[in-house]
JSON list of C-alpha atoms in Angstrom, two decimals:
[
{"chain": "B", "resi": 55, "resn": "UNK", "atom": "CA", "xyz": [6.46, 14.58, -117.61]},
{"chain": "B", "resi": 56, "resn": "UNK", "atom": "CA", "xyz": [7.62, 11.24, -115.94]},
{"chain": "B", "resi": 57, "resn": "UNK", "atom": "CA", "xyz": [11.30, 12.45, -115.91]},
{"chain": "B", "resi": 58, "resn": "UNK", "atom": "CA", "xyz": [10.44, 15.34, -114.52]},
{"chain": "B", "resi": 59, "resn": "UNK", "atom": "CA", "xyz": [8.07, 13.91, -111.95]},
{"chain": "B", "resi": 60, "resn": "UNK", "atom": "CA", "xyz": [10.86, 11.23, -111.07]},
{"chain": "B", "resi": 61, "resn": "UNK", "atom": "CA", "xyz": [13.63, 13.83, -110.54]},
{"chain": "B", "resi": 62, "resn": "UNK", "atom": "CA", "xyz": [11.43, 16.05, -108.28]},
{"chain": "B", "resi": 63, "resn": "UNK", "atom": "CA", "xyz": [10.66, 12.62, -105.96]},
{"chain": "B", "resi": 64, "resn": "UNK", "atom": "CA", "xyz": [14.54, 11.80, -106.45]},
{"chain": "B", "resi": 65, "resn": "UNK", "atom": "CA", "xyz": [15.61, 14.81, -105.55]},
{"chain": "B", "resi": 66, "resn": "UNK", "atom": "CA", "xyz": [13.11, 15.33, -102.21]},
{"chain": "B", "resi": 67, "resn": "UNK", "atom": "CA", "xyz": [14.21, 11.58, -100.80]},
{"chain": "B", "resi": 68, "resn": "UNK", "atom": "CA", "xyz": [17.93, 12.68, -101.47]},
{"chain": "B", "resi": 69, "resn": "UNK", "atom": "CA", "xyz": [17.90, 15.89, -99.10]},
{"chain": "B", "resi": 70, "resn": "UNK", "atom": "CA", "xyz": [15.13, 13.92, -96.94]},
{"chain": "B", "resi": 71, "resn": "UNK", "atom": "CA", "xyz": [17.79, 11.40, -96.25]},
{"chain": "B", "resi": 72, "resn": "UNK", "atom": "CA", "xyz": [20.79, 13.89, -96.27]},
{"chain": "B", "resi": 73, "resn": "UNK", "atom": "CA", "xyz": [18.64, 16.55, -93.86]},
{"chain": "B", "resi": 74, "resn": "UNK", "atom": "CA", "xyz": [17.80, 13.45, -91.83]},
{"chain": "B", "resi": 75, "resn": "UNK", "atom": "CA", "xyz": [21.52, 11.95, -91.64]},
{"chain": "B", "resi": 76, "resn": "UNK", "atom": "CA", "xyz": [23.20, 15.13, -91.16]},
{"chain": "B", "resi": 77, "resn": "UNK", "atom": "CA", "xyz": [20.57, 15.95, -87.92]},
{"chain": "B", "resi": 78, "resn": "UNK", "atom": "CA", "xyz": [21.52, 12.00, -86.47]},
{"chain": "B", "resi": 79, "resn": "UNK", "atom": "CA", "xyz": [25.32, 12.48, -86.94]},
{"chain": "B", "resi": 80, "resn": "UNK", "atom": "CA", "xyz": [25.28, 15.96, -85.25]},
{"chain": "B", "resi": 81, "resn": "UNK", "atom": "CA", "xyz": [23.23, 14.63, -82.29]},
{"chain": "B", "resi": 82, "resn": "UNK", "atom": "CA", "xyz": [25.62, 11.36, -82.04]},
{"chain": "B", "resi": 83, "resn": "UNK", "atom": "CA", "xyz": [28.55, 13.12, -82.58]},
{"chain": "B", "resi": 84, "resn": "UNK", "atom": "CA", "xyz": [27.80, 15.94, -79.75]},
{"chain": "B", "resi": 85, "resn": "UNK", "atom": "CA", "xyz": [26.37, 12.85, -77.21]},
{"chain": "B", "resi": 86, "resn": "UNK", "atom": "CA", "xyz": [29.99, 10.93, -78.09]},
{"chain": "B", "resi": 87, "resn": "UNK", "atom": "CA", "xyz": [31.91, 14.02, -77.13]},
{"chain": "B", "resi": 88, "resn": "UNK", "atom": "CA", "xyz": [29.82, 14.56, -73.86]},
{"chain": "B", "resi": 89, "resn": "UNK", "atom": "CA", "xyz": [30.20, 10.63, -72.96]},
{"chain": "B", "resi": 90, "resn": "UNK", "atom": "CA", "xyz": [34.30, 11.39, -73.50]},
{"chain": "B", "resi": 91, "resn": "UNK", "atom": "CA", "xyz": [34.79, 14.44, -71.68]},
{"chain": "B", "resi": 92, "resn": "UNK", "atom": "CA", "xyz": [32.56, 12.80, -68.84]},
{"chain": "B", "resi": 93, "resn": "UNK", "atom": "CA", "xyz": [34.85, 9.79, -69.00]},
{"chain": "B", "resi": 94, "resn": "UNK", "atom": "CA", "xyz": [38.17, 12.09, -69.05]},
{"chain": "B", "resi": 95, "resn": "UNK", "atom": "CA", "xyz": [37.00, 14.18, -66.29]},
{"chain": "B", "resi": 96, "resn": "UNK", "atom": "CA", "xyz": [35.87, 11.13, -63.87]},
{"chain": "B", "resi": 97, "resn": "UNK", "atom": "CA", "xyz": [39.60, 9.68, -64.35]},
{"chain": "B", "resi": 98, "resn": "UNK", "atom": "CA", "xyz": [41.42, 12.44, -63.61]},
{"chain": "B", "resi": 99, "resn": "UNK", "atom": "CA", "xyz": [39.21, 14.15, -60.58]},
{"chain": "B", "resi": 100, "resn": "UNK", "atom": "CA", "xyz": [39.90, 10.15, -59.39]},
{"chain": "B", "resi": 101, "resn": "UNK", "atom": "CA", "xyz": [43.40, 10.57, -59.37]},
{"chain": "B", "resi": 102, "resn": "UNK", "atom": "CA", "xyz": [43.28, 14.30, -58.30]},
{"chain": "B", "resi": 103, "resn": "UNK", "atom": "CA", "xyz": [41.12, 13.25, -55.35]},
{"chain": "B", "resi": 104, "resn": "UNK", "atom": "CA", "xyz": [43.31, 10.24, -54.22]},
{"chain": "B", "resi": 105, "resn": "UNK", "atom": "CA", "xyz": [45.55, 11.44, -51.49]},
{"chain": "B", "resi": 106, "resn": "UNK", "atom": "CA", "xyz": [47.98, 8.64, -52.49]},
{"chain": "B", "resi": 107, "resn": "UNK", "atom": "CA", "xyz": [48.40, 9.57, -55.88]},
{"chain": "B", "resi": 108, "resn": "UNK", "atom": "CA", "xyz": [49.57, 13.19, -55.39]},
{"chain": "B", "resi": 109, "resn": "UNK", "atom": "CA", "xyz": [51.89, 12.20, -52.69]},
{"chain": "B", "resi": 110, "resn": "UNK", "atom": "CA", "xyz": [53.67, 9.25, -54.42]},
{"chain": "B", "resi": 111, "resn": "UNK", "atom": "CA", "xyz": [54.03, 11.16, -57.35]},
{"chain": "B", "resi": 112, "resn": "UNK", "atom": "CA", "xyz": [55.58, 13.88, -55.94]},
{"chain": "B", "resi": 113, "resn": "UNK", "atom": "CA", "xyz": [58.27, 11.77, -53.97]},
{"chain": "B", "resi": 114, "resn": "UNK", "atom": "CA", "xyz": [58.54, 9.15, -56.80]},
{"chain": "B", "resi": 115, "resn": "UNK", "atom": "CA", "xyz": [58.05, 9.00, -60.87]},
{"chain": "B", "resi": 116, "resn": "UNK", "atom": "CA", "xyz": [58.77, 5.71, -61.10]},
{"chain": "B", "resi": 117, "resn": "UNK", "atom": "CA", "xyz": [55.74, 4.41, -59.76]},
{"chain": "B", "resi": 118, "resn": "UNK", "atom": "CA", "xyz": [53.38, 6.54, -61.49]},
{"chain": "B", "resi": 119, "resn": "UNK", "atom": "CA", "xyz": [52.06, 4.08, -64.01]},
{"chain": "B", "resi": 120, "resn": "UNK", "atom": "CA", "xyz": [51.18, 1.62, -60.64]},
{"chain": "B", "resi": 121, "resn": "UNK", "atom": "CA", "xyz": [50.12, 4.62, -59.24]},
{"chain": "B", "resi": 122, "resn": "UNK", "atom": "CA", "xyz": [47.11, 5.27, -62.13]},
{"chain": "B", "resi": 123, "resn": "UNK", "atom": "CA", "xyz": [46.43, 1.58, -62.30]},
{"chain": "B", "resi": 124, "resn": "UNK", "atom": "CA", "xyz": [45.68, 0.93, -58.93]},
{"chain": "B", "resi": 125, "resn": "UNK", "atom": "CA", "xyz": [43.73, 4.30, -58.00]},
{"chain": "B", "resi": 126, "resn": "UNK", "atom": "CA", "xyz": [41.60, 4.15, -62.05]},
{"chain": "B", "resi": 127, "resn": "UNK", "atom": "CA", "xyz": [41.83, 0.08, -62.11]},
{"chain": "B", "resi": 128, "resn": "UNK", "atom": "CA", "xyz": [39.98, -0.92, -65.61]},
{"chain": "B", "resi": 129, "resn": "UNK", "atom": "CA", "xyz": [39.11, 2.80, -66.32]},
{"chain": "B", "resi": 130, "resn": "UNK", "atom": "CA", "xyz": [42.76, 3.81, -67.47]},
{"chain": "B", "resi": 131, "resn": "UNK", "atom": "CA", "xyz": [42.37, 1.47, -70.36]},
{"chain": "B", "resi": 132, "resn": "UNK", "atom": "CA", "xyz": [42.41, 3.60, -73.29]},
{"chain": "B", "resi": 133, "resn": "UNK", "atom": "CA", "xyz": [43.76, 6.94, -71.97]},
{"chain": "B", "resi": 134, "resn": "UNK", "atom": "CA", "xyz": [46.69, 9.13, -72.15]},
{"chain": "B", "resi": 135, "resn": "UNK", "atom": "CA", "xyz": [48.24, 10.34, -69.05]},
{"chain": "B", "resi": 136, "resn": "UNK", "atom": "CA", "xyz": [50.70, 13.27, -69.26]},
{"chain": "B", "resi": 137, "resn": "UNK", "atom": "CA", "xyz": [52.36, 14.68, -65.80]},
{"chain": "B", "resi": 138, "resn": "UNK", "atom": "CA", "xyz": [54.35, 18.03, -66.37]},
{"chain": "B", "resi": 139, "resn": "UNK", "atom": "CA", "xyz": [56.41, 19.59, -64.33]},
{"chain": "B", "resi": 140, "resn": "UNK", "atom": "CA", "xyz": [56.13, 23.48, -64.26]},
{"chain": "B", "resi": 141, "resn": "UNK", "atom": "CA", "xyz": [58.43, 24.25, -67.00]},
{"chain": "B", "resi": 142, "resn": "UNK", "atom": "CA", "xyz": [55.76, 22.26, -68.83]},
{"chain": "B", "resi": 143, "resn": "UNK", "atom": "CA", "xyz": [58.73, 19.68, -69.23]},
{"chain": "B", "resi": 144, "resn": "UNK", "atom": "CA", "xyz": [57.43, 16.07, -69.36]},
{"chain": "B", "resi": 145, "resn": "UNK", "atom": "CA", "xyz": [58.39, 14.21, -66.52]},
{"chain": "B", "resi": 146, "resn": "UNK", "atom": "CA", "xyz": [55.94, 11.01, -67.31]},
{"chain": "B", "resi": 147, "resn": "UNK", "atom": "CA", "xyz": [53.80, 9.59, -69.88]},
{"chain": "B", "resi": 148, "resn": "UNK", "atom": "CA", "xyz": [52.14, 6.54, -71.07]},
{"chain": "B", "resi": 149, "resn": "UNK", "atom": "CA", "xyz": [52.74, 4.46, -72.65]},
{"chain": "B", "resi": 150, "resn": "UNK", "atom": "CA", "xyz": [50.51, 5.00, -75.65]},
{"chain": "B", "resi": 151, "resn": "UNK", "atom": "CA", "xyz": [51.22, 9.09, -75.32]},
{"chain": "B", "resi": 152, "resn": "UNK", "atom": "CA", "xyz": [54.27, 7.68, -78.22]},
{"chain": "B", "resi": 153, "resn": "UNK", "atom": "CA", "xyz": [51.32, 6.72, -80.59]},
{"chain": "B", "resi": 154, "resn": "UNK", "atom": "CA", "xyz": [50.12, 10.60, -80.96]},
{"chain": "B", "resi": 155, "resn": "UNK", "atom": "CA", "xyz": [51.00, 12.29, -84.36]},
{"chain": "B", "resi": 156, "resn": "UNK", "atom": "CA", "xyz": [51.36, 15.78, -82.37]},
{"chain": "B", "resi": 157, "resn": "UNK", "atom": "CA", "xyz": [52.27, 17.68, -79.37]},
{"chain": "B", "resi": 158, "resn": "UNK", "atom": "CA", "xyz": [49.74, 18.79, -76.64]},
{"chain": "B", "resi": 159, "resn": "UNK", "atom": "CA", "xyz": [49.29, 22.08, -75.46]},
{"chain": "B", "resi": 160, "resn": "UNK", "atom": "CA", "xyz": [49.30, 22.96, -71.65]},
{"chain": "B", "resi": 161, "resn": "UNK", "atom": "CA", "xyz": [46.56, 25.54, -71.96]},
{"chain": "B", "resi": 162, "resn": "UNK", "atom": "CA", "xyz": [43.26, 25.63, -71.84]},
{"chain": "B", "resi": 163, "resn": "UNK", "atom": "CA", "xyz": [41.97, 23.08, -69.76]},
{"chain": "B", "resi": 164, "resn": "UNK", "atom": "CA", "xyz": [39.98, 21.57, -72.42]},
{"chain": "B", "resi": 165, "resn": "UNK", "atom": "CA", "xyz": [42.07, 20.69, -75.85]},
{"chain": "B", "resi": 166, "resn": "UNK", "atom": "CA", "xyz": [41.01, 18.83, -78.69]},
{"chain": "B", "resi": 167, "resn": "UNK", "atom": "CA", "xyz": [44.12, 18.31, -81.24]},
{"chain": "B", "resi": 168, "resn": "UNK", "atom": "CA", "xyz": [43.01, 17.07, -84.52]},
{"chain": "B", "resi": 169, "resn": "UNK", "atom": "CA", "xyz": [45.18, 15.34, -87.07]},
{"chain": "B", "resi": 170, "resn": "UNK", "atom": "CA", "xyz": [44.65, 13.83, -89.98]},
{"chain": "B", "resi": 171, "resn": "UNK", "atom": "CA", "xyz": [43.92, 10.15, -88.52]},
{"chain": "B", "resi": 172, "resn": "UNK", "atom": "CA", "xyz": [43.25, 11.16, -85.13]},
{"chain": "B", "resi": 173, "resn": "UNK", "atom": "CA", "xyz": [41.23, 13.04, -82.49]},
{"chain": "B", "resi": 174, "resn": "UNK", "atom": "CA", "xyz": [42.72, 13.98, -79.20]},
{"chain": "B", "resi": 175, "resn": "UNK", "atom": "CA", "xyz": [40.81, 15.41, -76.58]},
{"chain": "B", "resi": 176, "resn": "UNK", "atom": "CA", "xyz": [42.49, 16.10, -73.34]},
{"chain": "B", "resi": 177, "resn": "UNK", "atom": "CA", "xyz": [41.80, 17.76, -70.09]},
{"chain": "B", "resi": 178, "resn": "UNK", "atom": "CA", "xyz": [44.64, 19.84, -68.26]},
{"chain": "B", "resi": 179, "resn": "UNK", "atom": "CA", "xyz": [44.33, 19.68, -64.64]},
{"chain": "B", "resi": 180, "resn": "UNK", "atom": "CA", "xyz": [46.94, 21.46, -62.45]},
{"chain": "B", "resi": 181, "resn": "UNK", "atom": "CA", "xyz": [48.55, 19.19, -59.14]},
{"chain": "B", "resi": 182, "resn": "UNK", "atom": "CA", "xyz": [49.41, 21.65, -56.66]},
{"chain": "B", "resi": 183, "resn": "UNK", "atom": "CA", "xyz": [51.23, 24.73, -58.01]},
{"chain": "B", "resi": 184, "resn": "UNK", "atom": "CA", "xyz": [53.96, 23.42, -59.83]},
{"chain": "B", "resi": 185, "resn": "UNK", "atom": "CA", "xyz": [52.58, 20.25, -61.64]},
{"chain": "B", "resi": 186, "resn": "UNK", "atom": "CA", "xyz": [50.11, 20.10, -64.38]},
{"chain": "B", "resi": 187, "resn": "UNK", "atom": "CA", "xyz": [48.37, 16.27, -65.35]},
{"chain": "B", "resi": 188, "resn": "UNK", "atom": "CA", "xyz": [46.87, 15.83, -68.56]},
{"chain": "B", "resi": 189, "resn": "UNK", "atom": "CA", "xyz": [44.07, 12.75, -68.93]},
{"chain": "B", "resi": 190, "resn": "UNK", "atom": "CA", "xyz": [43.13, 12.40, -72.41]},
{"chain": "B", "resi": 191, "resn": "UNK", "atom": "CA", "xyz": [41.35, 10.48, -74.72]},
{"chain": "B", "resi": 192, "resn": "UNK", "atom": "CA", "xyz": [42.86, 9.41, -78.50]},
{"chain": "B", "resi": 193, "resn": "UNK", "atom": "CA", "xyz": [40.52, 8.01, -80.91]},
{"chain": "B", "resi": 194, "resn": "UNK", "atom": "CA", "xyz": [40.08, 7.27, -84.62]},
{"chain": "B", "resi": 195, "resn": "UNK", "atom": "CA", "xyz": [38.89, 10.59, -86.86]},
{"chain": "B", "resi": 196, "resn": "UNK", "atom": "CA", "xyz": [36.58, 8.07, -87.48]},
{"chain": "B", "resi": 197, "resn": "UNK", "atom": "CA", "xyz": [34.81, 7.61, -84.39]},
{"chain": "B", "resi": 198, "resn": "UNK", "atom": "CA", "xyz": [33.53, 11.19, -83.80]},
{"chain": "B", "resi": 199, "resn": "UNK", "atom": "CA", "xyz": [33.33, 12.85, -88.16]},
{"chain": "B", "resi": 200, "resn": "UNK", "atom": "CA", "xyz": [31.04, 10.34, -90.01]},
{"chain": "B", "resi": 201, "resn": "UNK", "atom": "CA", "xyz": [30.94, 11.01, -93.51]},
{"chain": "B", "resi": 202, "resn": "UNK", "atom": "CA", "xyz": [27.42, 11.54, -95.01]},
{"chain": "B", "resi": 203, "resn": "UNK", "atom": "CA", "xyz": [28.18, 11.37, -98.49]},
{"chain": "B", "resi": 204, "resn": "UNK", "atom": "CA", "xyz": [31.06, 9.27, -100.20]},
{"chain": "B", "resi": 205, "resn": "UNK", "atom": "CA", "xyz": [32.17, 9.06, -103.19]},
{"chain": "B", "resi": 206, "resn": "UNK", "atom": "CA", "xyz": [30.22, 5.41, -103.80]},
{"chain": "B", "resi": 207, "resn": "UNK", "atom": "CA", "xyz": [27.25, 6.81, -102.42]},
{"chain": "B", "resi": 208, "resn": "UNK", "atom": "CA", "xyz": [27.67, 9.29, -105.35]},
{"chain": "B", "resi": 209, "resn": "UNK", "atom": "CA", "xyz": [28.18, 7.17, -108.01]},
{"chain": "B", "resi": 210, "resn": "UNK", "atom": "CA", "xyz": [25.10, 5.04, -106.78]},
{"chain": "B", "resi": 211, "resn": "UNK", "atom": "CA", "xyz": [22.80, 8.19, -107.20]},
{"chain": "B", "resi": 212, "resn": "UNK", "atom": "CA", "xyz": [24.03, 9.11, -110.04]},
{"chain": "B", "resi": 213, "resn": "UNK", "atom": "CA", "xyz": [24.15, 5.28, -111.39]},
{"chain": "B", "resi": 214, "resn": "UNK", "atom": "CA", "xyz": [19.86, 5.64, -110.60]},
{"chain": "B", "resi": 215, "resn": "UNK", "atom": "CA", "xyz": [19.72, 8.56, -112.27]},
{"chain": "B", "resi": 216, "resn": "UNK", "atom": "CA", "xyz": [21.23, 7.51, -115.51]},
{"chain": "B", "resi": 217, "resn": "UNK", "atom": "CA", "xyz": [19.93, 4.29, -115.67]},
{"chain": "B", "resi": 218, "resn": "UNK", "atom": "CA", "xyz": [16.40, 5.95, -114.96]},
{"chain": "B", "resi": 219, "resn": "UNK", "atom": "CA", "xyz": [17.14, 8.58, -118.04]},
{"chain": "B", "resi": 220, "resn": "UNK", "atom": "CA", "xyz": [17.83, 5.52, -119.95]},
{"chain": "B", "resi": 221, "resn": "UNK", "atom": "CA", "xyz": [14.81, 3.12, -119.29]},
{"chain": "B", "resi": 222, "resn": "UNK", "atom": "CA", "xyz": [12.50, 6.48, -120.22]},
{"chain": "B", "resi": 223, "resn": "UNK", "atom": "CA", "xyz": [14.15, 6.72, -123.58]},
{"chain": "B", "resi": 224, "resn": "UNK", "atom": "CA", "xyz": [14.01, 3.39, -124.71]},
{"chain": "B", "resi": 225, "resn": "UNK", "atom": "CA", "xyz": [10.69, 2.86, -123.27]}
]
């Protein structure tokens, strides 16, 4: 009767906690992704509204990177930018673009590339008729899927279990 009593109040915290955890990482991870796209989208309707930008880009590509630093300052830390010509040809890209495990699609506007390690999100945003920029975002898989349940979260349940089958029979 106490085993069976001590499983049932085992087995209520367990999906307690696991109903609980899996409602707070759904929440965080949808707020995360809003706070992202919101920060793509800012940067790149910054450089799509600066006059300057569009202009010196289109006359020169070697000043792009200057370009994006001085119209985004502090707020191009930590983002990908991707200009394409329209043959969807690269004709600049950061810096970091070199540190993605996988090529970016042109279309939709919204992508999110997933790899094993990482997860891309990037907005397509087309410059005129014949450019198209890309802004994105590349972060740790990490960062965005929690896992609930690990394998050492396992073995400690199962660890309480046992050891609780165990104190009943000697007792």
């Amino acid at each position: 009767l106490r085993n069976r009593f001590f499983f049932i109040i085992l087995a209520t915290l367990v999906l307690a906690a696991v109903g609980f955890n899996g409602i707070t990482i759904y929440f965080f991870r949808d707020q995360r992704l809003k706070l992202i796209d919101q920060q793509i989208e800012e940067s790149a309707k910054k450089l799509l509204s600066s006059q300057g930008f569009i202009a010196k880009t289109a006359i020169d590509l070697a000043g792009v990177e200057e370009n994006i630093s001085e119209v985004l300052g502090a707020d191009r830390i930590g983002k990908v930018f991707i200009l394409r010509d329209n043959n969807d040809e690269i004709v600049y890209q950061s810096i970091n673009v070199s540190l993605l495990q996988t090529s970016l699609p042109t279309a939709p506007s919204w992508i999110t590339v997933q790899t094993k390690d990482q997860y891309v999100r990037i907005f397509n945003s087309p410059i005129g008729g014949d450019r198209l920029l890309q802004v994105g975002l590349v972060l740790d898989q990490n960062f965005v899927n929690w896992t609930i349940i690990d394998e050492r979260t396992l073995a400690l349940f199962v660890s309480l279990a046992l050891l609780r089958i165990r104190s009943i029979e000697i007792s």
